[in-house]
XYZ file of N, CA, C and O in Angstrom:
756
model
N 14.139 13.213 -18.662
C 13.704 12.106 -19.813
C 12.992 10.397 -19.229
O 11.720 10.811 -19.208
N 13.559 10.649 -18.180
C 12.521 9.422 -16.878
C 11.790 10.062 -16.367
O 10.002 9.087 -16.739
N 11.041 11.481 -16.007
C 9.734 12.028 -15.737
C 9.371 12.553 -16.991
O 8.041 11.983 -17.077
N 9.444 12.518 -18.373
C 8.937 13.008 -19.140
C 8.059 11.166 -20.149
O 6.425 11.694 -20.580
N 9.363 10.745 -19.584
C 7.593 9.006 -19.914
C 6.822 8.532 -19.344
O 6.481 8.350 -19.511
N 7.575 8.791 -18.527
C 6.249 8.152 -16.742
C 5.164 9.557 -16.534
O 4.494 9.011 -16.987
N 5.166 10.779 -17.595
C 4.266 11.428 -17.187
C 2.810 11.080 -18.451
O 1.959 11.587 -18.717
N 3.969 10.600 -20.142
C 3.104 10.027 -20.578
C 2.761 9.229 -20.163
O 1.014 8.709 -21.222
N 3.184 8.200 -19.848
C 1.535 6.892 -19.167
C 1.025 7.265 -18.640
O 0.235 6.665 -18.286
N 1.384 8.437 -17.880
C 0.623 8.099 -17.126
C -0.956 7.923 -17.281
O -1.645 8.241 -15.446
N -1.465 9.342 -18.199
C -2.315 9.173 -18.257
C -2.969 7.295 -18.327
O -4.530 7.262 -18.440
N -2.524 6.330 -18.191
C -2.920 5.434 -18.023
C -4.094 4.243 -16.794
O -2.785 4.516 -15.862
N -4.612 4.481 -16.458
C -5.397 3.509 -15.711
C -5.036 4.708 -14.609
O -5.286 4.370 -13.490
N -5.543 5.945 -14.790
C -5.751 6.817 -14.356
C -7.263 7.376 -13.446
O -8.256 7.416 -14.234
N -7.200 7.177 -11.657
C -8.841 7.006 -11.463
C -8.486 7.889 -9.890
O -7.388 8.737 -9.761
N -9.251 8.663 -9.984
C -9.627 9.342 -9.017
C -9.893 9.253 -7.349
O -11.674 8.893 -7.380
N -9.102 8.569 -7.407
C -8.723 7.831 -5.696
C -8.094 8.709 -4.872
O -7.657 9.377 -5.048
N -8.593 8.514 -3.444
C -8.046 9.294 -2.270
C -7.693 8.216 -1.228
O -8.407 7.412 -0.990
N -6.517 7.407 -1.548
C -6.393 6.999 -1.065
C -4.860 7.739 -0.041
O -3.872 8.359 -0.240
N -3.962 7.395 0.988
C -3.700 7.888 1.988
C -2.050 7.402 1.696
O -2.487 6.114 1.317
N -1.110 7.912 1.860
C -0.280 7.799 1.538
C 1.031 8.301 2.350
O 1.121 9.115 2.807
N 2.614 7.321 3.044
C 2.771 8.129 3.945
C 4.771 8.081 2.930
O 4.594 6.732 2.097
N 5.012 8.838 3.615
C 6.142 9.353 3.355
C 7.178 9.750 3.572
O 7.034 11.099 4.902
N 8.268 9.700 2.830
C 9.420 10.634 4.038
C 10.709 10.864 2.746
O 10.791 10.620 1.698
N 11.747 11.769 2.833
C 12.769 12.131 2.067
C 13.956 10.585 1.860
O 13.436 9.979 3.520
N 14.511 10.280 1.415
C 15.229 9.152 1.167
C 16.383 8.471 2.084
O 17.078 9.872 2.448
N 16.514 8.129 2.984
C 17.618 7.568 3.717
C 17.627 6.457 3.543
O 17.295 5.264 3.412
N 18.653 6.214 4.639
C 19.168 4.545 4.468
C 18.515 4.286 5.557
O 18.126 2.840 5.425
N 18.126 4.280 6.408
C 16.646 4.266 7.746
C 15.723 3.311 6.740
O 14.568 2.698 7.052
N 15.100 4.201 6.596
C 13.569 4.369 5.605
C 13.733 2.551 4.509
O 13.227 2.018 4.495
N 15.077 3.238 4.094
C 14.533 1.878 2.660
C 14.855 0.549 4.390
O 14.622 -0.556 3.496
N 15.706 1.066 4.239
C 15.713 -0.649 5.430
C 14.558 -1.191 5.657
O 14.795 -2.466 5.967
N 13.643 -0.141 6.337
C 12.277 -0.401 6.767
C 11.689 -0.596 5.320
O 11.239 -1.889 5.979
N 11.737 -0.426 4.461
C 10.561 -1.239 2.972
C 11.363 -2.711 2.581
O 10.839 -3.523 3.003
N 13.073 -2.718 3.061
C 13.619 -4.006 2.776
C 12.919 -5.208 3.602
O 12.461 -6.229 3.893
N 12.849 -4.898 5.386
C 12.390 -5.625 6.016
C 10.736 -5.902 5.974
O 10.454 -6.427 6.297
N 10.358 -4.837 5.871
C 8.410 -4.635 5.765
C 8.512 -6.301 4.757
O 7.659 -6.891 3.808
N 9.495 -5.961 3.721
C 9.225 -6.537 2.339
C 9.654 -8.518 2.813
O 8.497 -9.281 2.277
N 10.563 -8.888 3.678
C 11.004 -9.279 3.622
C 9.804 -10.342 4.633
O 9.443 -11.358 4.245
N 9.491 -9.917 5.288
C 7.926 -10.465 5.719
C 6.858 -10.723 5.431
O 6.709 -12.096 5.205
N 6.823 -9.518 4.072
C 5.321 -10.134 3.302
C 6.046 -10.822 2.657
O 4.963 -11.785 2.433
N 7.142 -11.631 1.790
C 7.796 -12.577 1.213
C 7.760 -13.321 1.540
O 7.606 -14.532 1.160
N 8.422 -13.810 3.286
C 8.144 -14.549 4.157
C 6.249 -15.536 4.120
O 6.793 -16.966 4.547
N 6.093 -14.682 3.883
C 4.441 -14.702 4.199
C 4.149 -16.568 3.233
O 4.345 -15.972 2.348
N 3.198 -17.247 3.930
C 2.036 -18.749 2.497
C 1.474 -17.859 1.825
O 1.209 -16.808 1.685
N 1.742 -18.041 0.243
C 1.303 -18.523 -0.694
C -0.458 -17.970 -0.104
O -0.624 -18.797 0.789
N -1.158 -17.593 -0.570
C -2.863 -17.485 -0.301
C -3.236 -18.762 -0.460
O -3.411 -18.934 -1.938
N -4.086 -19.288 0.357
C -4.842 -20.546 0.455
C -5.676 -20.529 0.022
O -5.852 -19.709 -0.311
N -6.380 -22.110 -0.858
C -7.420 -21.829 -1.255
C -8.382 -21.613 -0.511
O -8.089 -22.853 0.790
N -9.475 -22.061 -0.655
C -10.435 -21.779 0.805
C -10.830 -23.281 0.709
O -10.883 -23.568 2.397
N -11.144 -24.434 0.540
C -9.853 -25.143 0.395
C -9.325 -25.878 1.074
O -9.757 -26.782 1.944
N -8.371 -25.731 0.717
C -7.447 -25.807 1.688
C -7.369 -25.454 3.298
O -6.578 -25.427 4.192
N -7.730 -23.882 3.724
C -7.845 -23.022 4.761
C -9.112 -24.142 5.412
O -8.945 -24.328 6.886
N -10.195 -24.636 5.050
C -11.313 -25.169 5.422
C -10.438 -26.288 6.926
O -10.517 -26.026 8.196
N -9.251 -27.474 6.723
C -9.117 -28.159 8.088
C -8.329 -27.302 8.809
O -8.165 -27.626 9.549
N -7.623 -26.834 8.393
C -6.685 -25.852 8.914
C -7.651 -24.684 10.538
O -7.510 -24.636 11.871
N -8.968 -24.676 9.672
C -9.969 -23.911 10.683
C -10.907 -24.021 10.731
O -11.375 -23.948 11.855
N -11.665 -25.503 10.643
C -12.221 -26.410 11.238
C -12.304 -26.986 12.665
O -11.273 -28.225 12.220
N -13.049 -26.755 13.477
C -12.890 -27.357 14.886
C -12.906 -29.131 14.618
O -13.016 -29.899 15.979
N -14.038 -29.140 13.879
C -14.947 -29.680 14.132
C -14.219 -31.436 13.619
O -14.850 -32.640 14.416
N -13.194 -31.148 13.078
C -12.061 -32.434 13.383
C -11.160 -32.446 13.767
O -10.648 -34.029 13.753
N -11.342 -31.736 14.665
C -9.857 -32.403 15.197
C -11.204 -33.009 16.984
O -12.315 -32.866 17.559
N -9.387 -34.308 17.725
C -10.614 -34.740 18.603
C -11.101 -33.840 19.544
O -10.400 -33.015 19.828
N -12.020 -34.752 20.353
C -12.430 -33.287 21.267
C -11.067 -33.014 22.188
O -11.465 -31.778 23.546
N -10.972 -33.955 22.903
C -10.149 -33.700 24.178
C -8.788 -32.442 24.062
O -7.916 -32.114 24.934
N -8.774 -32.710 22.783
C -7.601 -31.957 21.803
C -8.340 -30.382 21.638
O -7.234 -29.614 21.361
N -9.684 -30.332 21.409
C -9.867 -28.743 20.856
C -10.161 -27.565 21.596
O -9.541 -26.400 20.941
N -9.657 -27.927 22.953
C -9.304 -26.161 23.490
C -7.745 -26.066 22.827
O -7.955 -25.006 23.059
N -7.322 -26.225 22.987
C -5.285 -27.033 22.446
C -5.582 -26.447 21.617
O -4.936 -25.070 21.373
N -6.406 -26.882 20.315
C -6.324 -26.715 19.332
C -6.925 -25.018 19.316
O -6.511 -24.072 18.213
N -7.745 -24.683 19.848
C -8.589 -23.517 19.912
C -8.018 -22.329 20.596
O -8.073 -21.439 19.656
N -7.129 -22.743 21.098
C -6.273 -21.566 22.193
C -4.812 -21.621 20.697
O -3.851 -20.756 20.318
N -4.500 -21.935 20.635
C -3.099 -21.753 18.777
C -3.940 -21.218 17.621
O -3.165 -19.680 17.415
N -4.990 -21.360 17.748
C -5.608 -20.480 16.692
C -5.821 -19.342 17.320
O -5.889 -18.168 16.248
N -6.216 -18.947 18.486
C -6.517 -17.313 19.241
C -4.531 -17.171 19.835
O -4.358 -15.101 18.684
N -3.636 -17.964 19.849
C -2.808 -17.160 20.113
C -2.273 -16.740 18.346
O -1.604 -15.861 17.856
N -2.157 -17.077 17.515
C -2.204 -17.586 16.084
C -2.170 -16.469 16.098
O -1.717 -15.270 14.874
N -3.557 -15.698 15.457
C -4.250 -14.907 15.769
C -3.577 -13.340 16.358
O -3.472 -12.224 15.718
N -3.509 -13.642 17.399
C -2.659 -12.370 18.374
C -1.427 -12.188 17.743
O -0.574 -10.826 18.165
N -0.622 -13.285 17.346
C 0.721 -12.923 17.026
C 0.996 -11.892 15.923
O 1.440 -11.397 15.366
N -0.376 -13.135 15.388
C 0.288 -11.904 13.360
C -0.248 -10.101 14.031
O -0.200 -9.363 12.840
N -1.798 -10.181 15.606
C -1.655 -8.659 15.071
C -0.543 -7.541 15.871
O -0.241 -6.971 15.636
N 0.067 -8.702 16.902
C 1.168 -7.967 17.058
C 2.505 -7.478 16.422
O 2.594 -6.295 16.910
N 2.419 -9.018 16.226
C 3.356 -7.824 14.962
C 3.470 -6.471 13.950
O 4.380 -6.210 12.837
N 1.570 -7.132 13.260
C 1.500 -5.875 12.062
C 1.511 -4.465 12.879
O 2.327 -3.420 12.948
N 0.856 -4.081 14.516
C 1.192 -2.897 15.085
C 3.256 -2.283 15.891
O 3.140 -1.407 15.551
N 3.542 -4.045 15.333
C 4.563 -3.625 16.247
C 5.393 -2.561 14.628
O 6.144 -1.795 13.871
N 4.819 -3.739 12.967
C 5.253 -2.686 11.691
C 5.054 -1.796 11.438
O 5.664 -0.401 11.806
N 2.906 -1.097 12.377
C 2.930 0.281 12.142
C 4.176 0.951 13.171
O 4.101 2.005 12.822
N 3.816 0.579 13.891
C 5.119 1.975 14.678
C 6.042 2.250 15.034
O 6.987 3.125 14.424
N 7.779 1.103 14.345
C 8.444 1.524 13.689
C 8.276 1.601 12.330
O 8.803 2.864 11.958
N 7.567 1.617 11.145
C 6.598 1.783 10.367
C 7.099 3.632 10.925
O 6.947 5.338 9.844
N 5.145 4.272 11.557
C 5.265 5.587 11.399
C 6.247 6.495 12.403
O 6.082 7.513 12.617
N 7.700 6.010 12.901
C 8.305 6.314 13.289
C 9.660 6.841 11.678
O 10.453 8.051 12.452
N 9.647 6.898 10.591
C 10.425 6.455 9.404
C 9.940 8.037 8.521
O 9.900 8.805 8.388
N 8.585 7.350 8.214
C 7.982 7.891 7.239
C 6.081 8.769 8.590
O 5.197 8.428 8.233
N 7.112 9.908 8.188
C 6.386 10.532 9.551
C 6.028 11.596 9.016
O 4.238 12.681 9.870
N 5.464 11.981 7.375
C 4.192 12.469 6.908
C 3.427 11.862 5.955
O 3.954 10.732 5.782
N 2.269 12.811 5.430
C 1.311 11.767 4.934
C 0.730 12.887 4.113
O 1.025 14.087 4.137
N -0.338 12.254 3.033
C -0.769 13.098 2.250
C -2.302 11.914 1.740
O -2.016 10.928 1.848
N -2.964 12.894 0.887
C -3.836 11.641 0.159
C -3.827 12.254 -1.191
O -3.800 14.202 -1.894
N -4.554 11.524 -2.029
C -4.732 10.990 -3.381
C -5.180 12.389 -3.931
O -6.878 11.988 -3.642
N -5.550 13.127 -4.684
C -6.269 13.459 -5.714
C -6.627 12.852 -6.678
O -8.185 12.052 -7.574
N -5.833 11.648 -7.328
C -5.657 10.632 -8.300
C -5.061 10.107 -8.030
O -3.486 10.329 -7.738
N -4.673 8.664 -9.226
C -3.359 7.601 -8.890
C -3.626 6.995 -10.336
O -4.710 6.224 -10.977
N -2.823 6.664 -10.536
C -2.071 5.839 -11.562
C -0.760 4.684 -11.790
O 0.244 5.568 -10.188
N -0.371 3.803 -12.036
C 0.503 3.027 -12.880
C 1.983 4.163 -12.224
O 2.837 3.163 -12.058
N 1.479 5.255 -12.507
C 3.021 5.593 -12.808
C 2.708 7.057 -11.506
O 4.505 7.448 -11.954
N 2.184 7.270 -11.285
C 2.383 8.097 -9.958
C 0.616 8.978 -9.582
O 0.424 8.521 -10.778
N 0.917 10.156 -9.077
C -0.392 10.655 -7.922
C -0.049 11.720 -8.207
O 0.838 12.507 -8.218
N -1.218 12.664 -8.135
C -1.337 13.512 -8.002
C -1.885 13.760 -5.919
O -2.820 13.021 -6.068
N -2.107 15.592 -5.446
C -2.488 15.446 -4.305
C -2.700 17.138 -4.144
O -2.714 17.483 -5.439
N -4.041 17.187 -3.895
C -4.082 18.415 -3.097
C -3.015 20.163 -2.530
O -3.454 21.043 -1.901
N -1.979 19.435 -1.891
C -2.528 19.843 -1.080
C -0.780 21.087 -0.778
O -0.031 20.091 -1.297
N -0.174 21.614 -0.082
C 1.483 22.329 -0.766
C 2.201 21.093 -0.250
O 1.623 21.478 1.080
N 3.301 21.552 -0.636
C 4.392 20.497 -0.134
C 5.660 21.584 -0.052
O 6.043 21.953 -0.853
N 6.451 21.588 1.353
C 7.813 22.229 1.463
C 8.878 21.555 0.942
O 9.283 22.228 1.754
N 9.249 20.863 -0.152
C 10.556 20.413 -1.096
C 9.910 20.826 -2.103
O 9.596 21.238 -2.541
N 11.879 20.809 -2.292
C 12.206 21.583 -3.812
C 12.080 20.051 -4.871
O 11.558 18.836 -4.736
N 11.321 20.862 -5.829
C 11.252 19.866 -7.632
C 12.569 18.863 -6.968
O 13.386 20.021 -7.160
N 12.081 17.586 -7.660
C 12.946 16.712 -7.998
C 13.506 15.905 -6.251
O 13.818 15.221 -6.650
N 12.314 16.532 -5.504
C 13.468 15.354 -3.534
C 12.632 13.819 -4.460
O 11.348 13.897 -5.290
N 13.510 13.211 -3.777
C 13.367 12.440 -4.196
C 13.001 11.434 -2.810
O 13.321 11.461 -1.916
N 11.805 10.916 -3.085
C 10.556 10.740 -1.314
C 10.220 8.936 -1.646
O 10.630 8.132 -2.707
N 10.624 8.563 0.047
C 10.342 6.944 -0.690
C 8.438 7.537 0.354
O 8.388 7.367 1.067
N 8.164 6.430 -0.175
C 6.493 6.389 -0.514
C 6.318 4.803 0.651
O 6.149 3.941 -0.592
N 5.196 4.887 1.255
C 4.341 3.966 1.547
C 2.738 4.403 1.724
O 2.089 4.373 1.441
N 2.166 3.990 -0.110
C 0.681 3.334 -0.561
C 0.034 2.896 0.243
O 0.502 1.322 0.031
N -1.188 2.735 0.630
C -2.275 2.217 1.668
C -2.946 1.562 0.538
O -4.564 2.642 0.810
N -3.495 0.756 -0.286
C -3.802 0.972 -1.197
C -5.730 0.177 -0.262
O -5.393 -1.471 -0.157
N -6.901 -0.117 -0.493
C -7.303 -0.106 0.446
C -8.403 -1.562 0.057
O -8.854 -2.637 1.667
N -8.023 -1.948 -0.761
C -7.941 -3.353 -0.820
C -7.391 -4.843 0.226
O -7.435 -5.810 0.073
N -5.726 -3.623 0.311
C -4.842 -5.023 0.390
C -3.905 -3.644 1.723
O -3.300 -2.755 1.497
N -4.457 -2.663 2.897
C -4.156 -2.251 3.697
C -2.707 -2.214 4.635
O -1.803 -1.725 4.798
N -2.898 -3.438 5.252
C -2.106 -3.992 5.505
C -0.694 -4.352 5.605
O 0.220 -4.392 5.885
N -0.842 -4.271 3.701
C 0.924 -4.609 2.648
C 1.295 -3.060 1.945
O 0.144 -3.436 1.071
N 0.753 -2.369 2.404
C 1.397 -1.111 1.311
C 1.873 -1.516 0.314
O 3.175 -2.063 0.605
N 2.677 -0.433 -0.767
C 3.092 -0.583 -2.346
C 4.580 1.080 -1.623
O 3.729 1.820 -1.030
N 4.608 -0.482 -1.166
C 6.611 0.674 -1.279
C 7.137 1.053 -2.539
O 7.046 0.253 -3.497
N 7.441 2.443 -2.389
C 8.356 2.984 -3.819
C 8.881 4.012 -3.435
O 9.329 4.924 -2.722
N 10.192 4.761 -5.121
C 10.272 6.058 -4.724
C 9.623 6.866 -5.275
O 9.347 6.347 -6.384
N 9.026 7.692 -5.590
C 8.950 9.058 -6.250
C 9.547 10.712 -6.360
O 10.420 10.439 -5.165
N 9.657 10.963 -7.307
C 9.804 12.376 -7.060
C 8.672 13.082 -7.288
O 7.951 13.204 -8.293
N 9.356 14.273 -6.323
C 8.384 15.557 -6.924
C 8.432 16.147 -8.279
O 9.794 16.974 -8.532
N 7.451 16.104 -8.819
C 7.318 17.254 -10.147
C 6.299 18.217 -10.171
O 6.935 19.128 -11.174
N 5.344 18.481 -9.163
C 4.607 19.352 -9.424
C 4.716 19.768 -7.824
O 4.436 18.873 -7.253
N 4.872 21.133 -6.692
C 5.242 20.732 -5.324
C 3.981 21.077 -5.249
O 3.004 22.011 -4.093
N 2.480 21.887 -6.231
C 1.441 22.197 -4.961
C 0.375 23.892 -5.714
O -0.053 23.834 -5.040
N 1.389 24.568 -5.964
C 1.411 25.879 -6.852
C 1.925 26.267 -8.080
O 3.269 25.518 -8.644
N 1.746 26.705 -8.491
C 0.812 26.771 -10.296
C 1.138 27.799 -10.512
O 2.533 28.997 -9.808
N 1.145 28.579 -11.643
C 1.758 30.272 -12.221
C 0.773 31.166 -11.388
O -0.065 30.714 -11.159
N 1.069 32.526 -10.738
C 0.849 33.627 -9.886
C 0.249 33.013 -8.357
O -1.070 33.634 -8.108
N 0.939 32.252 -8.325
C 0.203 31.333 -6.612
C -0.766 30.683 -7.024
O -1.198 30.558 -5.731
N -1.975 30.227 -7.650
C -2.859 30.411 -7.747
C -2.440 28.183 -7.851
O -1.566 27.948 -7.933
N -3.486 27.614 -6.562
C -3.371 25.488 -6.866
C -3.586 25.621 -7.728
O -4.652 25.516 -8.397
N -2.746 24.948 -8.100
C -2.587 23.398 -9.113
C -2.524 21.922 -8.168
O -0.902 21.864 -7.360
N -3.120 21.073 -8.771
C -2.275 20.096 -8.417
C -1.433 19.518 -7.923
O -0.287 19.853 -8.504
N -0.289 18.370 -6.540
C 0.871 18.554 -6.540
C 0.547 17.443 -7.963
O -0.291 16.596 -7.526
N 2.316 16.880 -7.754
C 2.342 15.726 -8.295
C 3.808 14.732 -7.863
O 4.339 15.350 -7.805
N 3.347 13.360 -7.976
C 4.626 12.906 -7.343
C 4.588 11.415 -8.682
O 3.084 10.918 -9.033
N 5.412 11.125 -9.176
C 6.551 10.318 -10.155
C 6.690 9.759 -9.674
O 7.284 9.509 -8.916
N 6.238 8.142 -10.346
C 6.885 6.599 -8.939
C 8.486 6.879 -10.414
O 8.751 6.597 -10.899
N 9.343 6.476 -9.056
C 10.432 5.986 -10.027
C 11.436 4.848 -10.102
O 11.790 4.171 -10.543
N 11.347 4.131 -8.560
C 11.297 2.758 -9.275
C 10.104 2.073 -7.448
O 9.617 2.717 -6.965
N 9.911 1.807 -8.487
C 8.817 1.085 -8.733
C 8.828 -0.751 -8.574
O 8.891 -1.154 -9.785
N 8.742 -1.813 -7.933
C 8.301 -3.066 -8.714
C 7.526 -3.905 -9.683
O 6.277 -2.570 -9.605
N 7.227 -4.776 -10.468
C 6.455 -4.885 -11.234
C 5.538 -5.261 -10.505
O 4.010 -4.970 -10.829
N 4.865 -6.301 -9.492
C 4.024 -7.256 -8.539
C 3.436 -5.365 -7.841
O 2.407 -5.686 -8.367
N 4.108 -4.520 -7.734
C 3.430 -3.323 -7.179
C 2.488 -2.305 -7.799
O 1.505 -1.998 -7.180
N 3.126 -2.374 -9.482
C 3.001 -1.583 -10.036
C 1.011 -2.189 -10.853
O -0.090 -1.782 -10.823
N 1.451 -3.637 -10.574
C 0.627 -4.417 -10.803
C -0.820 -4.100 -10.225
O -1.932 -4.649 -10.069
N -0.325 -4.247 -8.558
C -1.472 -3.804 -7.731
C -2.831 -2.972 -7.246
O -3.295 -3.628 -7.392
N -1.947 -2.632 -7.888
C -2.355 -0.141 -8.461
C -2.633 -0.808 -9.457
O -3.944 0.100 -9.550
N -2.646 -1.842 -11.091
C -2.939 -0.858 -12.086
C -5.242 -2.531 -11.291
O -5.704 -1.998 -12.122
N -3.550 -3.313 -11.327
C -6.008 -4.071 -10.572
C -6.657 -3.174 -9.190
O -7.370 -4.044 -9.693
N -6.218 -2.132 -8.406
C -6.889 -1.864 -7.147
C -7.935 -0.467 -8.583
O -8.722 -0.625 -8.395
N -7.036 0.243 -9.576
C -8.128 0.592 -10.134
C -8.570 0.036 -11.677
O -9.845 1.016 -11.477
N -8.863 -0.950 -12.123
C -9.652 -0.914 -12.561
C -10.444 -1.622 -11.399
O -11.571 -1.545 -11.957
N -10.237 -2.270 -10.458
C -11.166 -2.669 -9.134
C -12.033 -1.461 -9.197
O -13.578 -0.610 -9.442
N -11.135 -0.305 -9.339
C -12.227 1.007 -8.366
C -13.276 1.964 -9.916
O -14.359 2.344 -9.674
N -12.741 1.540 -11.452
C -12.909 2.015 -12.047
C -14.663 1.493 -12.206
O -14.749 2.183 -13.024
N -15.081 -0.107 -12.465
C -15.375 -0.706 -12.816
C -17.065 -0.041 -11.342
O -17.688 0.236 -11.726
N -16.034 -0.293 -10.144
C -17.914 0.273 -8.962
C -17.749 1.552 -9.535
O -19.199 1.741 -9.336
N -16.907 2.387 -9.750
C -17.797 3.169 -10.318
C -18.885 3.392 -11.648
O -19.636 4.097 -11.590
N -18.384 2.594 -12.293
C -19.234 2.433 -13.358
C -20.383 1.862 -13.250
O -21.872 2.204 -14.279
N -20.588 0.636 -12.198
C -20.950 0.649 -11.478
C -23.089 1.486 -10.862
O -23.330 0.992 -10.963
N -21.811 1.978 -10.529
C -23.166 2.966 -9.670
C -23.377 4.737 -10.810
O -25.157 4.423 -10.237
N -23.019 4.472 -11.754
C -23.133 5.642 -12.214
C -24.537 4.967 -13.458
O -25.812 5.472 -14.179
N -24.364 3.936 -14.056
C -25.770 2.646 -14.211
C -26.880 2.726 -13.809
O -27.054 2.627 -12.659
């Protein structure tokens, strides 16, 4: 019943986007990684408005003798963020070992063009990397509803329906879909 409801909602916000998705079988290790990554993102400060960022990055307001120290602190802050991001990518790549490219995406799931050697109904942990925020993946649990093979072995797109997804992540996908659709319409006009 969950799949049919999601399949009905599948048509809403559906866009022909090619998004990289990393996935693995549902496991305690993968769920632990998802939770720790979410904790890192939850601990990040809310995005500052430009007016608040200006004093933090404007070295002109700093006393002359403190400018070298301030510049070094900015550099270290950038390097620490880079190192932490790389550590997260390395730990994520050890667990999310498989990947695919979507052929279309919606807030209810996505289709893909390759054959997966998994049983229908398999629960997968997914990390979707949306182009507007590639360093902050959307983590979700999906169910394989089509494996990529149709009748008489004719290829049909495979499909995964989101089973567990936060409202915030569903909203991120919807925002991306609207933005993507707007860009497509602007190119066609």
